[in-house]
Structure formats: structure tokens, C-alpha cells
Amino acid sequence: MAKAQINPEKARWLEVLGIAMPLCLSYIPIGLACGILLHAAGFNFIMTLVVSIVVFSGGAQFILASLLTIHAPLSSIFMTLFFLELRYALLGSSLSKYIKNESQHFIWLFAVSMNDENYAVNYLKFATDKKWSPQDGLLVEHYSLISWSVANMVGGLIGSAVSIDLEVVDFALTALFLYMIVMQVRSHLTLLICLLSAVLAVCFLVLTKNTLGIVIATLIASFVGFMIENAVRKHSKNPEENWFLTKVFRPIATRTTIEDQKEKKELKKAEEELVAEKSSNPPKRDN
């Protein structure tokens, strides 16, 4: 008996959907929570949809909702979101070599549809799959955008039907951002900068009595981190072995990344070349 095939005609859009499906499914719970919080911040059904499409960033939308619930000034909100989303300039630059031959309209559409998660999927596929095209990458972005927007809308509807305690939402937001920080800490330097930024944020919040103090603290801590890393790489003979740049302990499940795999391959290749060189040039014996 012949087995039923999900994609008998090998449709490319369906293959890409299969690749993007784990990402799309992961958006459902966090998207529902974000939609509920946006409704609590005063967004109606239509505005929730517009924000989810225009911003398309879980971290930015959570911060937007939390700042609105505490009645933060618009200037602070815009500044905070601007510096938070500035990281996409760096993420996009790493993908630019794969889409540089596309039209300006395509590049613009690709850029506005990118976020952290679909960037990770596309970066991995571009780096490991020679058949992966910019059009496939754009499909991944659109699939994730649709999933996120629908989850946000459903969350907004749930928020309008169910009364949500904002104290619970604040706790969930704090836990979410702590998790995001922990996942970003990979070296002693990043850990120190996280602690420095926390101390500076408290100080500047007290001095300015405004959420703009968080932005100022972030900029100062980032500059200090850049200066330390630049000095270490410039003056240290083995920068990667310097205490600041050595890795902190991380759980085994989250420790292996693409960079780690490349580093292991390079070390293995260097060892093989060293062994081959020794075998081709045996030490001379004294007569």
C-alpha cells in the first residue's frame, strides 16, 4: 500500500513552510501573551494587528505595552524602541551578502519582515544549504509574520473577554527579559556589562526620574564594553584566552552554536595539519 505524501509535487513553498513550522508554532503562546498585554495597554483589535505587523518584534512590543501601562512619555518610548531595534542593522548586515543581487524593493521587503527568530533560521539555512534562495528566506519571514500577527490578534480578543491582573503581567515580563539576558550572556565581559548596565539604569532612573535613564545607561554600558573588548583584542597576545572573553558556564543544551562548531572544526583541522606535517618531516637521528 502506497504511503500518502504530504508534498507529492515537491512544491517549494510547502517545503519552506515545513522548515518554518516549528518557528511559527513557537510564536503561538508568546504571541497570545503579547496580544493580551497590548489590549491591557489600551490597544483595540485593529491596533494590535497594525502594531504586530509594523513592529514585528516580541521584545519591542512587550516593552511598548509595559511603558504605556506606566504612562511613560512618548519621547522615552521612541528612544527606547529605537535603540532596542538598532540591533537589526547588525543582523541584516550578516545576511546582506546573500541578497545583494536582488532588487531594492526585495531588499526593503526582506528587511522590514526580519526579526530575531526568522533571522536565525535564514542564517543557518544560507550557511549550510546551497539551494536556499533569498525567496525562500522571504517566505520564512512572511510565514512567521502571519503566525505572530494571528497570535497577537487572538490574544487581543482573549484580553477583551477575560480580565487580566496586570501584576501577573509585570511578573511575566520580568521573567521574559531575564531569560533573554541569560541567553545573551556568553562571556565574562557580557556578564560584567549586564551588571554594570543594571547599576547604571538604577542610578540614572533616580537622577532623571524618567525611563530615558535606561537608554542612557544602555549606551554607556555598551560603550564601556566596546572599549574593554577593543583594548583586550588590541593588546593581548591571545585574546580568546583572556579572562574577559572566555566563556562562562552554560548548560550543555544551549552551549553549542554554529560558531562553536566552526571553532571545533578549525581546531581539528589545525591538529590534523600538524600531525601530517610531523609525519612528512620526521625528526633526524644523530649518527
Coordinates of C-alpha atoms in Angstrom, one line a residue:
M1 CA 0.0 0.0 0.0
A2 CA 1.5 3.3 -1.1
K3 CA 2.1 5.9 1.6
A4 CA 0.4 9.2 1.4
Q5 CA 2.8 12.1 0.7
I6 CA 2.4 15.5 2.2
N7 CA 4.1 17.2 -0.7
P8 CA 3.9 14.9 -3.8
E9 CA 4.6 17.7 -6.3
K10 CA 7.6 19.0 -4.3
A11 CA 6.1 22.5 -4.1
R12 CA 8.9 24.8 -2.8
W13 CA 6.5 27.0 -0.8
L14 CA 5.3 23.9 1.1
E15 CA 8.9 22.7 1.8
V16 CA 9.7 26.1 3.2
L17 CA 6.6 26.0 5.3
G18 CA 7.7 22.7 6.8
I19 CA 11.1 24.3 7.7
A20 CA 9.4 27.4 9.2
M21 CA 6.6 25.4 11.0
P22 CA 8.5 24.9 14.3
L23 CA 9.1 28.7 14.4
C24 CA 5.5 29.5 13.6
L25 CA 4.2 27.2 16.3
S26 CA 6.6 28.6 18.9
Y27 CA 5.1 32.1 18.3
I28 CA 1.6 31.0 19.4
P29 CA 2.0 31.1 23.3
I30 CA 4.2 34.2 23.4
G31 CA 2.1 35.9 20.7
L32 CA -1.1 35.3 22.7
A33 CA 0.6 36.8 25.8
C34 CA 1.7 39.8 23.9
G35 CA -1.8 40.4 22.4
I36 CA -3.3 40.2 25.9
L37 CA -0.8 42.7 27.2
L38 CA -1.3 45.1 24.3
H39 CA -5.1 45.0 25.0
A40 CA -4.3 45.8 28.7
A41 CA -2.2 48.7 27.5
G42 CA -5.2 50.2 25.6
F43 CA -4.9 48.7 22.1
N44 CA -8.0 47.6 20.3
F45 CA -8.2 44.6 17.9
I46 CA -7.2 46.7 14.8
M47 CA -4.3 48.5 16.5
T48 CA -3.0 45.2 17.8
L49 CA -2.9 43.9 14.3
V50 CA -1.2 47.0 13.0
V51 CA 1.5 47.0 15.7
S52 CA 2.2 43.3 15.2
I53 CA 2.8 43.9 11.5
V54 CA 4.7 47.2 11.7
V55 CA 6.9 46.4 14.7
F56 CA 7.1 42.6 14.4
S57 CA 9.3 42.2 17.4
G58 CA 8.3 40.5 20.6
G59 CA 10.7 42.3 22.8
A60 CA 9.8 45.7 21.4
Q61 CA 6.1 45.1 21.7
F62 CA 6.3 43.9 25.3
I63 CA 8.4 47.0 26.2
L64 CA 5.9 49.2 24.3
A65 CA 3.0 47.7 26.2
S66 CA 4.8 47.9 29.6
L67 CA 5.8 51.5 29.0
L68 CA 2.3 52.5 28.0
T69 CA 0.8 50.9 31.1
I70 CA 3.1 53.1 33.3
H71 CA 2.2 56.2 31.2
A72 CA 5.8 56.8 30.1
P73 CA 6.3 59.8 27.8
L74 CA 6.3 59.2 24.1
S75 CA 9.9 60.5 23.7
S76 CA 11.2 57.9 26.1
I77 CA 9.2 55.2 24.3
F78 CA 10.5 56.1 20.9
M79 CA 14.1 56.4 22.1
T80 CA 13.9 53.0 23.9
L81 CA 12.4 51.2 20.9
F82 CA 14.9 52.9 18.5
F83 CA 18.0 51.7 20.4
L84 CA 16.4 48.3 21.1
E85 CA 15.7 47.7 17.4
L86 CA 19.1 49.1 16.3
R87 CA 20.5 45.5 16.5
Y88 CA 18.7 44.6 13.3
A89 CA 21.2 46.7 11.4
L90 CA 23.9 44.3 12.5
L91 CA 21.8 41.2 11.9
G92 CA 20.9 42.4 8.5
S93 CA 24.5 43.1 7.5
S94 CA 25.4 39.5 8.1
L95 CA 22.7 38.4 5.5
S96 CA 23.4 41.2 3.0
K97 CA 25.9 39.1 1.0
Y98 CA 23.2 36.5 0.3
I99 CA 20.6 39.0 -1.0
K100 CA 22.9 41.7 -2.6
N101 CA 21.9 40.7 -6.1
E102 CA 18.2 41.2 -5.5
S103 CA 16.2 44.3 -6.4
Q104 CA 15.9 47.3 -4.0
H105 CA 12.2 46.5 -3.5
F106 CA 13.0 42.9 -2.5
I107 CA 15.8 44.0 -0.1
W108 CA 13.4 46.5 1.6
L109 CA 10.7 43.9 1.9
F110 CA 13.2 41.4 3.3
A111 CA 14.5 44.0 5.8
V112 CA 11.1 45.1 7.2
S113 CA 10.0 41.4 7.7
M114 CA 13.1 40.3 9.6
N115 CA 13.2 39.6 13.3
D116 CA 15.5 37.6 15.6
E117 CA 13.9 34.2 15.1
N118 CA 13.5 34.1 11.3
Y119 CA 17.0 35.7 11.0
A120 CA 18.4 32.6 12.9
V121 CA 16.5 30.2 10.6
N122 CA 17.7 32.0 7.5
Y123 CA 21.3 32.5 8.6
L124 CA 21.5 28.7 9.4
K125 CA 20.0 27.8 6.0
F126 CA 22.1 30.2 4.0
A127 CA 25.2 29.0 5.7
T128 CA 24.5 25.2 5.4
D129 CA 22.1 24.8 2.4
K130 CA 23.4 25.8 -1.1
K131 CA 19.9 25.5 -2.5
W132 CA 18.5 28.1 -0.1
S133 CA 17.5 31.2 -2.0
P134 CA 16.5 34.7 -0.9
Q135 CA 13.0 33.9 -2.0
D136 CA 12.9 31.0 0.4
G137 CA 14.2 33.3 3.2
L138 CA 11.5 35.8 2.4
L139 CA 8.8 33.1 2.7
V140 CA 10.1 32.1 6.1
E141 CA 9.8 35.8 7.2
H142 CA 6.2 36.0 5.9
Y143 CA 5.2 32.7 7.4
S144 CA 6.5 33.8 10.8
L145 CA 4.9 37.3 10.4
I146 CA 1.5 35.7 9.7
S147 CA 1.8 33.4 12.7
W148 CA 2.8 36.2 15.0
S149 CA 0.1 38.6 13.8
V150 CA -2.7 36.0 14.2
A151 CA -1.5 35.0 17.7
N152 CA -1.4 38.7 18.6
M153 CA -5.0 39.2 17.3
V154 CA -6.3 36.2 19.1
G155 CA -4.5 37.4 22.3
G156 CA -6.2 40.7 21.9
L157 CA -9.6 39.1 21.7
I158 CA -8.9 37.0 24.8
G159 CA -7.8 40.1 26.6
S160 CA -11.1 41.8 25.8
A161 CA -13.1 38.8 27.0
V162 CA -11.1 37.9 30.2
S163 CA -9.9 40.2 32.9
I164 CA -6.1 40.1 33.3
D165 CA -4.3 41.1 36.5
L166 CA -1.6 43.5 35.4
E167 CA 0.6 42.5 38.4
V168 CA 0.8 39.0 36.9
V169 CA 1.7 40.5 33.5
D170 CA 4.6 42.5 35.1
F171 CA 5.9 39.3 36.7
A172 CA 5.8 37.6 33.3
L173 CA 7.6 40.5 31.6
T174 CA 10.3 40.5 34.2
A175 CA 10.8 36.7 33.8
L176 CA 10.8 37.0 30.0
F177 CA 13.5 39.7 29.9
L178 CA 15.6 37.9 32.5
Y179 CA 15.5 34.9 30.2
M180 CA 16.6 37.0 27.2
I181 CA 19.5 38.4 29.2
V182 CA 20.7 34.9 30.4
M183 CA 20.6 33.6 26.8
Q184 CA 22.8 36.5 25.7
V185 CA 25.5 36.1 28.4
R186 CA 28.3 34.1 26.8
S187 CA 31.5 35.6 28.2
H188 CA 32.7 37.2 31.4
L189 CA 32.6 40.5 29.7
T190 CA 29.0 40.3 28.7
L191 CA 28.1 39.3 32.3
L192 CA 30.0 42.3 33.7
I193 CA 28.4 44.7 31.2
C194 CA 24.9 43.3 32.2
L195 CA 25.6 44.0 35.9
L196 CA 27.1 47.4 35.0
S197 CA 24.0 48.4 32.9
A198 CA 21.7 47.3 35.7
V199 CA 23.5 49.5 38.2
L200 CA 23.7 52.4 35.8
A201 CA 20.0 52.1 35.0
V202 CA 19.0 52.4 38.6
C203 CA 21.3 55.4 39.1
F204 CA 20.0 57.3 36.0
L205 CA 16.4 56.4 36.7
V206 CA 16.8 58.1 40.1
L207 CA 18.7 61.1 38.6
T208 CA 16.4 61.7 35.6
K209 CA 13.2 60.3 37.1
N210 CA 12.4 59.2 33.6
T211 CA 12.7 55.9 31.6
L212 CA 15.1 57.8 29.4
G213 CA 17.7 56.9 32.1
I214 CA 17.5 53.3 30.9
V215 CA 18.6 54.4 27.4
I216 CA 21.5 56.5 28.8
A217 CA 22.6 53.6 30.9
T218 CA 22.4 51.2 28.0
L219 CA 24.5 53.5 25.8
I220 CA 27.2 54.0 28.5
A221 CA 27.4 50.3 29.3
S222 CA 27.6 49.3 25.6
F223 CA 30.4 51.9 25.1
V224 CA 32.4 50.6 28.1
G225 CA 32.0 47.0 26.8
F226 CA 33.2 48.0 23.4
M227 CA 36.3 49.8 24.8
I228 CA 37.2 46.8 27.0
E229 CA 36.9 44.3 24.2
N230 CA 38.8 46.5 21.8
A231 CA 41.6 47.0 24.3
V232 CA 41.8 43.3 25.0
R233 CA 41.9 42.3 21.3
K234 CA 44.5 45.0 20.6
H235 CA 46.9 44.4 23.4
S236 CA 46.5 40.7 24.3
K237 CA 48.6 38.1 22.5
N238 CA 45.8 35.5 22.8
P239 CA 42.5 37.5 23.1
E240 CA 40.3 34.4 23.2
E241 CA 42.1 33.1 26.2
N242 CA 41.8 36.5 28.1
W243 CA 39.5 36.3 31.1
F244 CA 37.2 38.9 29.8
L245 CA 36.5 37.0 26.6
T246 CA 36.5 33.4 27.9
K247 CA 33.1 31.8 28.1
V248 CA 31.1 31.5 31.3
F249 CA 29.5 28.2 32.2
R250 CA 26.3 27.5 30.3
P251 CA 24.0 24.4 30.2
I252 CA 25.1 21.8 27.7
A253 CA 21.9 22.1 25.7
T254 CA 22.5 25.8 24.9
R255 CA 26.2 25.8 24.7
T256 CA 26.8 24.5 21.2
T257 CA 26.3 27.1 18.4
I258 CA 27.4 27.5 14.8
E259 CA 30.4 29.5 15.9
D260 CA 31.3 26.7 18.4
Q261 CA 31.1 24.1 15.7
K262 CA 33.2 26.2 13.4
E263 CA 35.8 26.7 16.1
K264 CA 35.9 22.9 16.8
K265 CA 36.4 22.2 13.1
E266 CA 39.2 24.7 12.8
L267 CA 41.0 23.2 15.9
K268 CA 40.6 19.7 14.5
K269 CA 41.8 20.8 11.1
A270 CA 44.9 22.5 12.7
E271 CA 45.7 19.4 14.7
E272 CA 45.4 17.2 11.5
E273 CA 47.7 19.5 9.6
L274 CA 50.2 19.5 12.5
V275 CA 50.2 15.7 12.6
A276 CA 50.6 15.5 8.8
E277 CA 53.5 17.9 8.9
K278 CA 55.2 15.9 11.6
S279 CA 54.7 12.6 9.7
S280 CA 56.1 14.1 6.5
N281 CA 59.1 15.6 8.3
P282 CA 60.3 13.0 10.7
P283 CA 63.0 14.1 13.2
K284 CA 66.5 13.4 12.1
R285 CA 68.5 10.9 14.1
D286 CA 72.0 11.6 15.2
N287 CA 74.7 9.2 13.8

